[in-house]
Coordinates of C-alpha atoms in Angstrom, one line a residue:
M1 CA 117.9 91.2 92.3
D2 CA 118.4 95.2 92.5
H3 CA 115.9 97.8 91.7
I4 CA 114.1 97.4 88.0
T5 CA 114.1 100.9 86.3
G6 CA 111.6 102.3 84.2
S7 CA 110.2 104.8 82.5
T8 CA 107.4 107.1 83.1
P9 CA 104.8 108.0 80.5
A10 CA 106.4 111.3 80.3
G11 CA 109.4 109.8 80.2
E12 CA 110.7 110.3 83.3
S13 CA 113.4 107.6 84.8
A14 CA 110.9 106.3 88.2
R15 CA 113.2 103.7 90.2
L16 CA 110.9 100.5 90.8
Y17 CA 111.8 97.7 93.8
T18 CA 111.0 94.6 94.3
I19 CA 110.0 92.7 97.1
G20 CA 113.6 91.6 98.2
D21 CA 115.0 95.4 98.0
L22 CA 111.6 96.0 99.9
A23 CA 112.6 93.7 102.4
R24 CA 116.2 95.3 102.5
E25 CA 116.2 98.1 102.5
F26 CA 113.3 98.2 106.2
G27 CA 114.7 95.2 107.6
V28 CA 110.9 92.8 107.0
T29 CA 110.3 89.6 105.7
L30 CA 108.8 89.1 102.7
R31 CA 106.3 87.1 104.6
T32 CA 105.9 90.7 106.2
L33 CA 105.3 92.1 102.4
R34 CA 103.2 90.2 101.4
F35 CA 101.5 89.6 104.5
Y36 CA 100.2 93.6 103.9
E37 CA 99.9 92.8 100.4
D38 CA 97.0 90.8 101.1
R39 CA 95.5 93.3 104.0
G40 CA 95.6 95.8 101.4
L41 CA 98.0 98.6 103.0
L42 CA 100.5 97.7 99.8
S43 CA 99.8 97.5 96.3
P44 CA 102.0 96.1 93.8
R45 CA 102.2 95.6 90.5
R46 CA 102.9 92.5 88.9
D47 CA 105.0 91.6 86.2
G48 CA 104.1 87.9 86.1
T49 CA 104.7 85.8 89.5
A50 CA 106.9 89.0 90.6
R51 CA 105.6 92.2 92.4
I52 CA 107.7 94.8 91.8
Y53 CA 106.7 98.2 93.8
D54 CA 107.1 102.3 92.8
A55 CA 108.2 104.8 95.2
R56 CA 104.6 105.6 96.8
D57 CA 104.6 101.7 97.6
R58 CA 107.9 102.4 99.5
E59 CA 106.8 105.1 100.5
R60 CA 103.8 103.8 101.8
L61 CA 105.7 101.3 103.6
S62 CA 107.7 103.2 105.5
V63 CA 104.0 104.9 107.2
I64 CA 102.9 101.4 107.9
L65 CA 106.2 100.5 109.4
K66 CA 106.3 103.7 111.4
G67 CA 102.9 103.4 112.4
K68 CA 103.7 99.9 113.6
Q69 CA 106.6 101.7 116.0
L70 CA 104.1 103.6 117.5
G71 CA 102.2 101.1 118.4
F72 CA 98.7 101.4 116.2
T73 CA 97.3 98.5 114.9
L74 CA 97.2 97.4 111.2
T75 CA 93.5 98.1 111.2
E76 CA 94.4 102.3 112.3
I77 CA 97.4 102.5 109.9
R78 CA 94.9 101.0 107.6
A79 CA 92.7 103.9 107.8
M80 CA 95.1 106.2 108.3
V81 CA 96.6 105.3 104.2
A82 CA 93.6 105.3 103.5
E83 CA 92.6 109.1 104.3
E84 CA 96.0 109.7 102.5
R85 CA 94.6 107.4 99.7
S86 CA 92.9 109.6 98.8
G87 CA 94.1 113.6 99.5
N88 CA 95.3 115.3 97.5
G89 CA 98.1 113.5 96.2
A90 CA 100.4 115.1 98.4
A91 CA 103.7 113.4 99.7
M92 CA 102.0 110.3 102.4
N93 CA 102.9 111.1 106.0
L94 CA 101.3 109.5 109.0
K95 CA 98.9 112.1 109.4
L96 CA 97.4 112.3 113.5
S97 CA 95.6 114.2 115.5
L98 CA 95.8 115.6 119.0
D99 CA 93.4 112.6 120.3
Q100 CA 94.2 109.7 117.9
I101 CA 98.6 110.9 119.7
E102 CA 96.4 111.2 123.0
D103 CA 95.2 107.8 122.9
Q104 CA 97.3 106.1 122.0
I105 CA 100.6 107.9 125.0
R106 CA 97.1 106.5 127.2
H107 CA 97.4 103.1 125.6
L108 CA 101.5 103.0 125.9
E109 CA 102.2 103.8 129.1
Q110 CA 98.5 101.2 130.4
Q111 CA 101.0 99.0 128.3
K112 CA 104.8 100.3 130.1
G113 CA 103.4 99.6 133.0
E114 CA 101.4 96.2 132.7
I115 CA 105.0 95.4 131.4
E116 CA 106.5 96.4 134.1
E117 CA 104.5 94.5 136.5
A118 CA 104.9 91.6 135.2
L119 CA 109.2 92.2 135.0
A120 CA 108.7 92.7 139.0
E121 CA 106.9 89.3 139.2
L122 CA 109.1 87.5 136.7
Q123 CA 111.8 89.2 138.8
A124 CA 111.2 88.3 142.6
R125 CA 110.1 84.8 140.8
R126 CA 113.1 83.9 139.3
A127 CA 114.9 85.6 143.0
G128 CA 113.0 82.8 144.8
L129 CA 113.6 80.1 143.4
A130 CA 117.2 81.3 143.3
V131 CA 117.3 81.4 147.3
A132 CA 115.9 77.5 146.8
A133 CA 119.0 75.9 144.3

């Protein structure tokens, strides 16, 4: 189903999206979108059983996915989105403090080191098995 066009009270045309529209656009599953809704990160309106997302929901999904890409947990992302909702209505963005950025860099560097160690061990075991075969 293609996007749905609705109107705002002022008569302006506003773009609305189905769950399938957003799933296709962002390359996520329907289950992912429903999960984000269950966690309070997205709040589509309902038309019967259909979920109808507006431009704000689309923007919020973009922020959620950017937060996930940067390695933040959904709890951390929920807090960031909640701060945005209580803001002045400006465009939603992943607002990060310098401390948050520094903490996340340290966290990701630690994870990278752990992954590199695990890869080195697995590669050594693979090489050992290849020699034994």
